[in-house]
Coordinates of C-alpha atoms in Angstrom, one line a residue:
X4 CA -74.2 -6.4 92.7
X5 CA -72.3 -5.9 89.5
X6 CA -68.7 -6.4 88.8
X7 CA -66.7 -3.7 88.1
X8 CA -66.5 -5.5 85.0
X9 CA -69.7 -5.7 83.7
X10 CA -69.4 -1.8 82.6
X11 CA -66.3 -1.7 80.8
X12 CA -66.2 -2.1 77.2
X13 CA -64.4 -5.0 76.2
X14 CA -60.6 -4.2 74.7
X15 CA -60.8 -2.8 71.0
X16 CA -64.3 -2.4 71.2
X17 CA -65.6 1.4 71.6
X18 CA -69.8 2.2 72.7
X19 CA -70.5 4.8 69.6
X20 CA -74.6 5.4 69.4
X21 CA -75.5 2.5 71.4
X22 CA -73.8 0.4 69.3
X23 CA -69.6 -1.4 69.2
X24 CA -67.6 0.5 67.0
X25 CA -64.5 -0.7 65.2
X26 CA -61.0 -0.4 66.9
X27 CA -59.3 3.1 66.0
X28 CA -62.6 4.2 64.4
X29 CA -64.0 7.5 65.7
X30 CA -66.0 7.3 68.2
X31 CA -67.9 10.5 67.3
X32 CA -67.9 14.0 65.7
X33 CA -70.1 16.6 66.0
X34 CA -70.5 20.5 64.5
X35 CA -72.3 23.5 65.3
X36 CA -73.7 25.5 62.5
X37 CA -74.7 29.1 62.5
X38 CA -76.2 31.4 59.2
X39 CA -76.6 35.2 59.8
X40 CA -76.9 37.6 57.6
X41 CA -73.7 39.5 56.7
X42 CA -73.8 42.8 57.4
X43 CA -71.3 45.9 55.8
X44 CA -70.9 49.1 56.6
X45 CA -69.5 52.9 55.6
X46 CA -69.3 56.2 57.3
X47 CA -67.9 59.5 55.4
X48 CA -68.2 62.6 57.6
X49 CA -67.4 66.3 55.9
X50 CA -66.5 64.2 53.0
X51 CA -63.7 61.7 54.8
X52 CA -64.3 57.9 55.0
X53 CA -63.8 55.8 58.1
X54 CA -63.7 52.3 59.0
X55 CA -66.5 51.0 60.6
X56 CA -68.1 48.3 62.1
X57 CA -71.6 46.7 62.4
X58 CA -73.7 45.6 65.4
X59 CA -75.7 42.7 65.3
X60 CA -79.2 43.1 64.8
X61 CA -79.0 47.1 63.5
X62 CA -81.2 47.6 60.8
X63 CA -80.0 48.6 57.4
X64 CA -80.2 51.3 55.7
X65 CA -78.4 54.5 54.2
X66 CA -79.0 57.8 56.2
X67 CA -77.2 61.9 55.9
X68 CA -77.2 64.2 58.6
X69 CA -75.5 66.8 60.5
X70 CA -73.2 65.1 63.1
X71 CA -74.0 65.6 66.4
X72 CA -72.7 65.0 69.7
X73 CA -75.1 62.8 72.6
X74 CA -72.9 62.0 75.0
X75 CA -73.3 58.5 76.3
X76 CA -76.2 58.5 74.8
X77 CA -77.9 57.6 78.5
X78 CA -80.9 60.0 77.7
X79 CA -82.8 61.2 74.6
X80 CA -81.0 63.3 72.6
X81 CA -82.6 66.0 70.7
X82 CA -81.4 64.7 66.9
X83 CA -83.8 65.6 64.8
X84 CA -82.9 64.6 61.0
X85 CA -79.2 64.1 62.4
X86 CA -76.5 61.4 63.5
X87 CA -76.2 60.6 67.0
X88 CA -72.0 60.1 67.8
X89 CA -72.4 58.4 71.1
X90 CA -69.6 57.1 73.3
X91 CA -69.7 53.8 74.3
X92 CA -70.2 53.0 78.7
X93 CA -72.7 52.3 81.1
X94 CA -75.9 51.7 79.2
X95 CA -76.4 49.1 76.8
X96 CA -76.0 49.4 72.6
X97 CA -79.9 49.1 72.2
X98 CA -80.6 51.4 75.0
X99 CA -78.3 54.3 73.2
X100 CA -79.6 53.8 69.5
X101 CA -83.7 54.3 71.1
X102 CA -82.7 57.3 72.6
X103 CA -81.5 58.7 69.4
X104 CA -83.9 57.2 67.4
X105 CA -86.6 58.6 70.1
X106 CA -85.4 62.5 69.7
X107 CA -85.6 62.2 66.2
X108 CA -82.3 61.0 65.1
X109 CA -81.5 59.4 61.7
X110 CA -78.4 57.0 62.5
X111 CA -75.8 56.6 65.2
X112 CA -72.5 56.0 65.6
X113 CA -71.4 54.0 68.9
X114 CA -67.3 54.7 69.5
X115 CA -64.8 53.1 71.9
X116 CA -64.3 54.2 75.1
X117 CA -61.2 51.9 74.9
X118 CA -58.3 50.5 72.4
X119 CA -60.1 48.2 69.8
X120 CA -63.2 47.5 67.9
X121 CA -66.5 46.9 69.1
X122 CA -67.8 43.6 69.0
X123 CA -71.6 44.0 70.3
X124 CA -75.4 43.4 69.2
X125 CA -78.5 45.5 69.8
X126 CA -80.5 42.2 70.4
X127 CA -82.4 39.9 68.8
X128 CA -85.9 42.4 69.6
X129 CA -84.0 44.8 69.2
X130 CA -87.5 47.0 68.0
X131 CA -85.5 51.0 66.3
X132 CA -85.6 51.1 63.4
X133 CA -82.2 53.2 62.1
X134 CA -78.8 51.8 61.4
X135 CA -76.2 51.6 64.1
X136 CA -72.1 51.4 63.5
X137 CA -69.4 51.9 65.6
X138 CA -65.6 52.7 65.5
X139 CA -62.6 52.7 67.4
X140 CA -61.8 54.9 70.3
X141 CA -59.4 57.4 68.1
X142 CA -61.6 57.8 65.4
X143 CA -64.5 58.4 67.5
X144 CA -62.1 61.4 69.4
X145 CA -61.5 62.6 65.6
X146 CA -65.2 63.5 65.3
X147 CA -66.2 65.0 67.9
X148 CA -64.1 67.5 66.5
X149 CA -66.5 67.2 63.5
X150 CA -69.6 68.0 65.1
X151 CA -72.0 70.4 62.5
X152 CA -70.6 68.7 59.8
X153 CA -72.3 66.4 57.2
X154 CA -72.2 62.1 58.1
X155 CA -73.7 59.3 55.9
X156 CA -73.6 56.4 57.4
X157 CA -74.4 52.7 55.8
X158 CA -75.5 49.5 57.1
X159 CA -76.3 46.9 53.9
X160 CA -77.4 43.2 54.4
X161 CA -75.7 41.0 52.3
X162 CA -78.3 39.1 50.1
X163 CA -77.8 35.2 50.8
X164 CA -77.2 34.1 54.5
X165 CA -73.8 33.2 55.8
X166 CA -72.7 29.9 57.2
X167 CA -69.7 29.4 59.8
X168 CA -69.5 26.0 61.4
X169 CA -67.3 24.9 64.3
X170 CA -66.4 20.9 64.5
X171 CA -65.0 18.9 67.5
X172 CA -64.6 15.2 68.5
X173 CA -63.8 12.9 71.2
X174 CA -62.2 9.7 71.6
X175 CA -63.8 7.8 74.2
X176 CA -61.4 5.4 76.1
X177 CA -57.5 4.6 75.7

């Protein structure tokens, strides 16, 4: 049977990789490291710009059509040649752009059903094929009231990839 002893580093001395590191050297450090494409966005309806945001995974592309109103987008909408404005609930992102896509539509827009932006994705096989954005809660209200009107909508992919790194260490011992 081993002592207690046997298992603990001996003072100053720190296991780092299999081997004795230095007193008060790091004992490790480590990152994570992402790329994605950036993706930007614009949306003008009857001639108005609005802030808007991307998904993850939405194709690009630049599309104009009459704005029109599907709801929750839970079923296929009959869109052809226009923009689906979509609320956002009980269905998922990808679900809402297919059905859109599937009744002919040219783009959607996803808004809010609550205060704030929309942080979401479509999915990595995410398989449509026309760009998604979204917007706040208010300005999604807004249009409805612009239903019939003309949209354009934007999704560009910037033309390098993007890299964002988080770093974090850990001092082993006293």
């Amino acid at each position: 049977i081993a002592s207690d002893n046997e298992f603990k580093p001996s003072i100053g001395k720190r296991i780092v990789g299999g081997v004795e590191a230095e007193q008060d050297a790091w004992p490790w450090i480590t990152a994570l490291v992402y790329t994605y494409e950036e993706l930007s966005t614009s949306l003008e309806v009857d001639s108005v710009s609005y802030t808007s945001d991307s998904f993850t995974g939405s194709p690009g592309g630049t599309v104009t059509g009459l704005l029109m109103s599907c709801g929750l987008g839970d079923a296929e909408c009959d869109a052809e040649g226009q923009i689906c404005l979509i609320q956002r609930g009980e269905i998922n992102f990808s679900d809402k752009a297919l059905n859109c896509e599937s009744g002919g539509g040219v783009g959607v827009i996803i808004y809010n059903n609550e205060d704030g932006i929309i942080s979401g994705t479509l999915g990595d096989d995410f398989a449509g094929t026309i760009p998604v954005v979204s917007v706040i809660q208010t300005d999604g209200e807004l249009l409805l009231d612009k239903v019939g009107t003309t949209a354009s909508i934007e999704v560009a992919t910037s033309a390098e990839l993007i890299q964002s790194s988080t770093c974090g260490g850990s001092l082993i011992g006293d």
